[in-house]
Coordinates of C-alpha atoms in Angstrom, one line a residue:
X1 CA -10.2 -5.8 18.4
X2 CA -7.1 -7.2 19.8
X3 CA -7.4 -5.2 22.9
X4 CA -10.3 -7.1 24.1
X5 CA -8.5 -10.2 25.5
X6 CA -5.8 -8.1 27.4
X7 CA -8.6 -6.0 29.0
X8 CA -10.5 -9.1 30.1
X9 CA -7.3 -10.5 31.3
X10 CA -6.6 -7.6 33.4
X11 CA -10.2 -7.3 34.9
X12 CA -10.4 -10.9 35.8
X13 CA -7.0 -10.9 37.6
X14 CA -7.9 -7.5 39.5
X15 CA -11.3 -9.2 40.7
X16 CA -9.2 -12.0 41.9
X17 CA -6.9 -9.9 43.8
X18 CA -9.8 -8.0 45.5
X19 CA -11.6 -11.3 46.4
X20 CA -8.7 -13.6 47.4
X21 CA -5.7 -13.2 49.7
X22 CA -3.2 -10.9 48.3
X23 CA -0.5 -13.6 49.5
X24 CA -1.8 -15.9 47.0
X25 CA -1.7 -13.3 44.1
X26 CA 0.6 -10.6 43.3
X27 CA -1.5 -7.6 42.4
X28 CA 1.3 -5.6 41.4
X29 CA 2.1 -7.8 38.5
X30 CA -1.4 -7.5 36.9
X31 CA -0.9 -4.3 34.9
X32 CA 2.6 -5.7 33.6
X33 CA 0.8 -9.0 32.7
X34 CA -1.9 -7.2 30.7
X35 CA 0.4 -4.9 29.0
X36 CA 2.7 -7.9 27.9
X37 CA -0.3 -9.7 26.4
X38 CA -1.4 -6.5 24.6
X39 CA 2.0 -6.0 23.0
X40 CA 2.2 -9.6 22.0
X41 CA -1.2 -9.0 20.3
X42 CA -0.1 -6.0 18.6
X43 CA 2.9 -7.6 17.3
X44 CA 1.1 -10.7 16.1
X45 CA 0.0 -9.5 12.7
X46 CA 3.5 -8.1 11.7
X47 CA 4.8 -11.8 10.9
X48 CA 8.0 -12.4 8.8
X49 CA 5.5 -12.9 5.7
X50 CA 4.1 -9.6 6.1
X51 CA 7.4 -8.0 6.6
X52 CA 8.6 -9.7 3.4
X53 CA 5.6 -8.5 1.2
X54 CA 6.4 -4.9 2.5
X55 CA 10.0 -5.1 1.8
X56 CA 9.1 -6.2 -1.6
X57 CA 6.8 -3.2 -2.3
X58 CA 9.4 -0.8 -1.1
X59 CA 12.1 -2.2 -3.2
X60 CA 9.7 -2.5 -6.3
X61 CA 8.8 1.1 -5.9
X62 CA 12.3 2.1 -5.7
X63 CA 13.1 0.0 -8.6
X64 CA 10.3 1.4 -11.0
X65 CA 10.5 5.0 -9.8
X66 CA 14.1 5.3 -11.2
X67 CA 13.2 4.6 -14.7
X68 CA 10.0 6.5 -14.5
X69 CA 11.5 9.5 -13.5
X70 CA 14.5 9.5 -15.9
X71 CA 12.3 8.3 -19.0
X72 CA 11.7 11.9 -20.2
X73 CA 15.4 12.6 -20.2
X74 CA 16.2 9.3 -21.9
X75 CA 13.6 10.2 -24.7
X76 CA 14.1 13.7 -25.2
X77 CA 17.7 14.4 -24.4
X78 CA 19.4 11.1 -25.4
X79 CA 17.2 9.7 -28.0
X80 CA 16.0 13.1 -29.4
X81 CA 12.4 12.1 -29.2
X82 CA 9.5 14.7 -29.1
X83 CA 7.5 15.2 -26.0
X84 CA 4.3 13.5 -27.5
X85 CA 6.4 10.3 -27.7
X86 CA 6.5 10.3 -24.0
X87 CA 2.6 10.7 -23.7
X88 CA 2.0 8.0 -26.1
X89 CA 4.3 5.4 -24.3
X90 CA 3.0 6.1 -21.0
X91 CA -0.6 6.1 -22.2
X92 CA -0.2 2.6 -24.0
X93 CA 1.8 1.4 -20.9
X94 CA -0.8 2.3 -18.3
X95 CA -3.7 0.8 -20.5
X96 CA -1.7 -2.5 -20.8
X97 CA -1.1 -2.4 -17.1
X98 CA -4.8 -1.9 -16.3
X99 CA -5.9 -4.9 -18.5
X100 CA -3.0 -7.0 -16.9
X101 CA -4.4 -6.3 -13.7
X102 CA -7.6 -7.8 -14.6
X103 CA -5.9 -10.8 -16.0
X104 CA -3.7 -11.1 -13.1
X105 CA -6.7 -11.4 -10.9
X106 CA -8.1 -14.4 -12.7
X107 CA -4.6 -16.0 -12.4
X108 CA -4.4 -15.1 -8.7
X109 CA -7.6 -17.2 -7.7
X110 CA -5.4 -20.3 -7.5
X111 CA -2.9 -20.1 -4.4
X112 CA -0.4 -22.2 -6.3
X113 CA -0.4 -19.9 -9.4
X114 CA -0.5 -16.6 -7.6
X115 CA 2.9 -17.5 -6.1
X116 CA 4.4 -18.0 -9.4
X117 CA 2.6 -14.9 -10.9
X118 CA 4.0 -12.8 -8.1
X119 CA 7.5 -13.9 -8.4
X120 CA 7.6 -13.5 -12.1
X121 CA 5.8 -10.2 -12.1
X122 CA 8.3 -8.7 -9.8
X123 CA 11.5 -10.2 -11.5
X124 CA 10.2 -9.4 -15.2
X125 CA 9.4 -5.9 -14.3
X126 CA 13.0 -5.4 -13.0
X127 CA 14.7 -6.6 -15.8
X128 CA 12.6 -5.1 -18.6
X129 CA 12.6 -1.6 -16.7
X130 CA 16.4 -1.6 -16.5
X131 CA 16.8 -2.9 -20.1
X132 CA 15.6 0.5 -21.4
X133 CA 18.9 1.8 -20.5
X134 CA 20.0 0.0 -23.5
X135 CA 17.5 1.1 -26.0
X136 CA 18.8 2.9 -29.2
X137 CA 15.7 3.8 -30.6
X138 CA 12.0 5.2 -29.3
X139 CA 10.3 2.1 -30.3
X140 CA 12.4 -0.2 -28.3
X141 CA 11.9 2.0 -25.1
X142 CA 8.0 1.8 -26.0
X143 CA 8.0 -2.0 -26.2
X144 CA 10.2 -2.4 -23.2
X145 CA 8.2 0.0 -21.1
X146 CA 4.9 -1.5 -22.2
X147 CA 6.0 -5.1 -21.4
X148 CA 7.5 -3.9 -17.9
X149 CA 4.2 -2.3 -17.0
X150 CA 2.2 -5.4 -18.2
X151 CA 4.3 -7.6 -15.7
X152 CA 3.7 -5.0 -13.0
X153 CA 0.0 -5.0 -13.6
X154 CA -0.1 -9.0 -13.4
X155 CA 1.6 -9.3 -10.1
X156 CA -0.5 -6.7 -8.1
X157 CA -3.5 -8.9 -7.6
X158 CA -1.3 -11.8 -6.8
X159 CA 0.6 -9.8 -4.2
X160 CA -2.5 -8.6 -2.5
X161 CA -4.1 -12.1 -2.3
X162 CA -0.9 -13.4 -0.7
X163 CA -1.1 -10.9 1.9
X164 CA -4.7 -11.9 2.8
X165 CA -3.4 -15.6 2.9
X166 CA -0.8 -14.9 6.0
X167 CA -2.7 -12.6 8.2
X168 CA -6.0 -13.2 10.2
X169 CA -9.1 -11.2 9.1
X170 CA -9.0 -9.1 12.1
X171 CA -5.6 -7.7 11.1
X172 CA -6.1 -7.0 7.5
X173 CA -6.0 -3.3 8.1
X174 CA -2.7 -3.0 9.8
X175 CA -1.2 -5.4 7.4
X176 CA -2.3 -3.5 4.3
X177 CA -1.5 -0.2 5.9
X178 CA 1.9 -1.7 6.6
X179 CA 2.3 -2.6 2.8
X180 CA 1.1 0.8 1.7
X181 CA 3.5 2.7 4.1
X182 CA 6.4 0.8 2.4
X183 CA 5.2 1.3 -1.0
X184 CA 4.9 5.1 -0.4
X185 CA 8.4 5.0 1.3
X186 CA 9.7 3.5 -2.0
X187 CA 8.0 6.5 -3.9
X188 CA 9.8 9.0 -1.8
X189 CA 13.2 7.3 -1.9
X190 CA 13.2 6.1 -5.5
X191 CA 13.3 9.6 -7.2
X192 CA 15.9 11.0 -4.6
X193 CA 18.1 7.9 -5.4
X194 CA 17.5 8.7 -9.1
X195 CA 19.0 12.0 -8.8
X196 CA 22.0 10.9 -6.9
X197 CA 22.7 8.3 -9.5
X198 CA 22.4 10.6 -12.4
X199 CA 24.9 13.0 -10.7
X200 CA 27.5 10.2 -10.2
X201 CA 27.0 8.1 -13.2
X202 CA 24.4 9.8 -15.7
X203 CA 21.1 8.8 -16.8
X204 CA 21.8 5.4 -18.7
X205 CA 23.6 3.9 -15.8
X206 CA 21.1 5.0 -13.5
X207 CA 18.2 3.3 -15.2
X208 CA 20.3 0.1 -15.5
X209 CA 21.3 0.0 -11.9
X210 CA 17.4 0.1 -11.3
X211 CA 17.5 -3.6 -11.7
X212 CA 19.1 -4.1 -8.4
X213 CA 16.3 -3.0 -6.2
X214 CA 13.9 -4.6 -8.7
X215 CA 15.7 -8.0 -7.9
X216 CA 15.8 -7.3 -4.3
X217 CA 12.0 -7.1 -4.5
X218 CA 11.8 -10.4 -6.1
X219 CA 13.9 -11.8 -3.6
X220 CA 11.7 -10.4 -0.7
X221 CA 8.6 -11.7 -2.1
X222 CA 10.2 -15.2 -2.5
X223 CA 11.0 -14.9 1.1
X224 CA 7.3 -13.9 1.9
X225 CA 5.9 -17.0 0.1
X226 CA 8.1 -19.3 2.0
X227 CA 6.2 -18.2 5.2
X228 CA 2.9 -19.0 3.8
X229 CA 1.2 -22.3 4.0
X230 CA 1.6 -24.7 1.1
X231 CA -1.4 -25.0 -1.1
X232 CA -2.8 -28.3 -1.2
X233 CA -4.9 -30.1 -4.1
X234 CA -8.0 -28.8 -2.5
X235 CA -6.9 -25.2 -2.7
X236 CA -6.6 -25.5 -6.5
X237 CA -9.2 -23.2 -8.5
X238 CA -9.7 -23.7 -12.2
X239 CA -8.7 -20.7 -14.5
X240 CA -11.8 -19.0 -15.2
X241 CA -13.1 -15.3 -15.5
X242 CA -15.5 -14.5 -13.0
X243 CA -17.1 -11.1 -12.9
X244 CA -20.6 -11.4 -11.8
X245 CA -19.9 -13.1 -8.3
X246 CA -17.5 -10.2 -7.7
X247 CA -20.1 -7.5 -8.4
X248 CA -22.8 -9.1 -6.1
X249 CA -23.8 -8.5 -2.6
X250 CA -21.6 -6.3 -0.2
X251 CA -18.5 -6.6 -2.5
X252 CA -20.5 -5.3 -5.4
X253 CA -21.7 -2.4 -3.5
X254 CA -18.2 -1.7 -2.4
X255 CA -16.9 -2.0 -5.9
X256 CA -19.6 0.5 -7.2
X257 CA -18.6 3.2 -4.5
X258 CA -14.9 2.6 -5.3
X259 CA -15.5 3.2 -9.0
X260 CA -17.3 6.6 -8.2
X261 CA -14.2 7.7 -6.2
X262 CA -11.7 6.4 -8.9
X263 CA -13.5 8.3 -11.7
X264 CA -12.8 11.4 -9.7
X265 CA -9.2 10.5 -8.6
X266 CA -6.9 12.3 -10.6
X267 CA -3.4 11.9 -11.3
X268 CA -1.0 13.6 -8.9
X269 CA 0.7 15.4 -11.8
X270 CA -2.4 17.5 -12.1
X271 CA -2.0 18.7 -8.6
X272 CA 1.6 19.6 -9.3
X273 CA 0.5 21.3 -12.4
X274 CA -2.2 23.3 -10.4
X275 CA 0.1 24.6 -7.9
X276 CA 3.0 25.5 -10.6
X277 CA 0.5 27.6 -12.5
X278 CA -0.9 29.2 -9.2
X279 CA 2.7 30.0 -8.1
X280 CA 4.3 31.1 -11.3
X281 CA 3.3 34.7 -11.4
X282 CA 4.6 35.5 -8.3
X283 CA 7.9 33.1 -8.0
X284 CA 8.7 32.5 -11.5
X285 CA 8.3 29.3 -13.5
X286 CA 11.5 27.6 -12.1
X287 CA 10.9 28.4 -8.5
X288 CA 7.3 27.6 -8.9
X289 CA 8.0 24.1 -10.1
X290 CA 10.5 23.4 -7.5
X291 CA 7.9 24.5 -4.6
X292 CA 5.2 22.5 -6.2
X293 CA 7.5 19.3 -6.3
X294 CA 8.2 20.0 -2.6
X295 CA 4.4 20.1 -2.0
X296 CA 4.3 16.7 -3.9
X297 CA 7.0 15.4 -1.5
X298 CA 4.7 16.4 1.5
X299 CA 1.8 14.5 -0.2
X300 CA 3.7 11.3 -0.3
X301 CA 5.0 11.7 3.4
X302 CA 1.5 12.4 4.6
X303 CA 0.4 9.0 2.6
X304 CA 3.2 7.2 4.3
X305 CA 2.4 8.3 7.8
X306 CA -1.3 8.0 7.4
X307 CA -1.3 4.3 6.1
X308 CA -0.8 2.4 9.5
X309 CA -3.1 4.5 11.7
X310 CA -5.7 4.0 8.9
X311 CA -5.0 0.3 9.0
X312 CA -5.4 0.3 13.0
X313 CA -8.9 2.1 12.8
X314 CA -10.0 -0.1 10.3
X315 CA -9.3 -3.0 12.4
X316 CA -10.7 -1.8 15.6
X317 CA -14.0 -0.4 14.2
X318 CA -15.1 -4.0 13.3
X319 CA -16.9 -5.2 10.2
X320 CA -17.9 -1.6 8.9
X321 CA -14.3 -0.4 9.8
X322 CA -12.7 -0.5 6.3
X323 CA -15.8 1.1 4.7
X324 CA -15.6 3.8 7.3
X325 CA -12.1 4.5 6.9
X326 CA -12.6 4.5 3.2
X327 CA -15.3 7.0 3.8
X328 CA -12.8 9.3 5.8
X329 CA -10.2 9.2 3.0
X330 CA -12.9 10.1 0.3
X331 CA -14.0 13.2 2.6
X332 CA -10.4 14.3 2.8
X333 CA -10.2 14.1 -1.1
X334 CA -13.4 16.0 -1.3
X335 CA -12.2 18.7 0.8
X336 CA -8.7 18.8 -0.9
X337 CA -10.2 19.2 -4.3
X338 CA -12.6 21.8 -3.2
X339 CA -9.6 24.0 -1.9
X340 CA -7.8 23.2 -5.3
X341 CA -10.5 24.8 -6.9
X342 CA -9.8 28.2 -5.2
X343 CA -7.4 30.5 -7.3
X344 CA -5.0 31.1 -4.4
X345 CA -1.2 31.6 -4.9
X346 CA -0.3 31.3 -1.0
X347 CA 2.0 28.5 -0.4
X348 CA 0.5 27.7 3.2
X349 CA -2.9 27.6 1.6
X350 CA -1.7 25.1 -1.1
X351 CA -0.1 23.1 1.5
X352 CA -3.3 22.1 3.1
X353 CA -4.9 20.5 0.0
X354 CA -1.7 18.5 -0.8
X355 CA -1.7 17.2 2.8
X356 CA -5.4 16.3 2.8
X357 CA -4.9 14.4 -0.4
X358 CA -1.9 12.6 0.9
X359 CA -3.7 11.6 4.1
X360 CA -6.8 10.4 1.9
X361 CA -4.8 8.3 -0.3
X362 CA -3.1 6.6 2.5
X363 CA -6.4 5.9 4.1
X364 CA -8.2 4.9 0.8
X365 CA -5.6 2.5 -0.5
X366 CA -5.4 0.8 2.9
X367 CA -9.1 0.7 3.6
X368 CA -9.8 -0.5 -0.2
X369 CA -7.4 -3.6 0.1
X370 CA -8.5 -4.6 3.7
X371 CA -12.2 -4.3 2.6
X372 CA -11.8 -6.6 -0.4
X373 CA -9.8 -9.0 1.5
X374 CA -12.5 -9.2 4.2
X375 CA -15.5 -9.3 1.6
X376 CA -14.2 -11.6 -1.1
X377 CA -14.5 -15.4 -0.9
X378 CA -11.2 -17.0 -0.5
X379 CA -11.7 -18.7 -4.2
X380 CA -12.4 -15.3 -5.6
X381 CA -9.9 -13.4 -3.7
X382 CA -7.6 -13.0 -6.7
X383 CA -10.4 -12.2 -9.1
X384 CA -11.6 -9.5 -6.6
X385 CA -8.3 -7.8 -6.3
X386 CA -7.9 -7.9 -10.1
X387 CA -11.1 -6.2 -10.3
X388 CA -10.4 -3.5 -7.9
X389 CA -7.1 -2.9 -9.6
X390 CA -8.7 -2.6 -13.1
X391 CA -11.4 -0.3 -11.5
X392 CA -8.7 1.7 -10.1
X393 CA -6.6 2.1 -13.4
X394 CA -9.6 2.8 -15.7
X395 CA -11.1 5.3 -13.3
X396 CA -7.9 7.1 -12.8
X397 CA -7.5 7.2 -16.8
X398 CA -11.2 8.6 -17.0
X399 CA -10.5 11.1 -14.2
X400 CA -7.5 12.6 -15.7
X401 CA -8.8 12.7 -19.1
X402 CA -12.0 14.5 -18.1
X403 CA -10.5 16.9 -15.7
X404 CA -7.7 17.9 -18.5
X405 CA -10.3 18.6 -21.1
X406 CA -12.3 20.7 -18.5
X407 CA -9.0 22.4 -17.6
X408 CA -8.1 23.4 -21.2
X409 CA -11.6 24.4 -22.2
X410 CA -13.0 26.0 -19.2
X411 CA -10.7 26.5 -16.2
X412 CA -8.8 24.6 -13.4
X413 CA -11.6 25.5 -11.1
X414 CA -14.1 23.7 -13.4
X415 CA -11.9 20.7 -13.4
X416 CA -11.8 20.5 -9.6
X417 CA -15.2 21.2 -9.2
X418 CA -16.1 18.1 -11.3
X419 CA -13.8 16.0 -9.3
X420 CA -15.3 17.2 -6.1
X421 CA -18.7 16.3 -7.3
X422 CA -17.5 12.7 -7.9
X423 CA -15.9 12.4 -4.3
X424 CA -19.4 13.7 -2.8
X425 CA -21.2 11.0 -5.0
X426 CA -18.8 8.2 -3.9
X427 CA -19.3 9.2 -0.3
X428 CA -23.2 8.7 -0.7
X429 CA -22.4 5.1 -2.0
X430 CA -20.0 4.5 0.7
X431 CA -22.4 5.4 3.4
X432 CA -25.1 3.2 2.1
X433 CA -22.5 0.4 2.0
X434 CA -21.4 0.9 5.4
X435 CA -25.1 1.0 6.5
X436 CA -25.9 -2.4 4.9
X437 CA -22.8 -3.8 6.1
X438 CA -23.7 -3.0 9.7
X439 CA -27.0 -4.6 9.4

């Protein structure tokens, strides 16, 4: 989209060079001028506000990945809790986070309120997550973890709505791609930092120090907010739950296709388990687990690299761009799950579906956010992002639960065949949405 103006500028001046006396126009400077305008257009979307939100996502992910990575050790090794306690705590926390995302969307409809929710959500998550380091009982860990995840859920729609406030619609793809890239970088860096802190200071201190990147995230979101226009009295939106307006028209069709995708979007831990089980007979359990974690790191790296190109493509393809990029990401997942259904213990073979899934999630998350930002009316933007986050949360829960049951009762092949079927179903819905959007 942004290439149009520079190209027209270059063509116009080139025509003038041909028609007029070359002494009046320096033709050699034409390409440089066009390139300069194009470069300026490319930089226009990466404003201080966008950089601030991206930085907040990076530090926030680093901050919550540390206690997440070390929670099993805290519960089992230090507090002596059974493995079942970890499952209960994580299940309850994820459920509360999903509910909070819906409520956070309602709160984020009002531009002034979304600022307070974003700052409060980042700061509260940081403090409560780090506070688990001082827990002396399993129930204390459970309460703190659940409260931290609730605050994290509340802030998500506010952050996404804030990002839509500070970039033009034609740059939504690149802006959300940048935010997703920074978030994925945090997911890579956080566990590595956790390992280093544990080796240096131990589990408890490592969890406690996670408050530092968490508070840096809160500071970054404050900086980003200062770059956004201050809301006026006309921007105020009453606190009201609005579901039907979000689920009508193009936005409603998109949400339906996204729901089909999310019901098949299984937790990445099952991908790690699949690789570990396939590799264990030949390499042993410990080595197989190490290789599987390496493949998961490659998945995160692929997601990080894919985010901004996916955003650029989303912007350049016009009105249907986000839906088309989302379709490509879902297709990558369908192929990845199809390959995971094959019982192959070859490391090179397993690397392919991990990389495909990584590229897929980088494209899908970027396109989902840019599509919702483009389709949702301004006064419903918070509710739309809240609905998207709720669909993601509940869909992931359903996907992991059903796939786990199929895995146990039938086979891993049956589980991934089921997930592939949902990806194909989502593709049909997205193709219909793209066609209607084009009309």
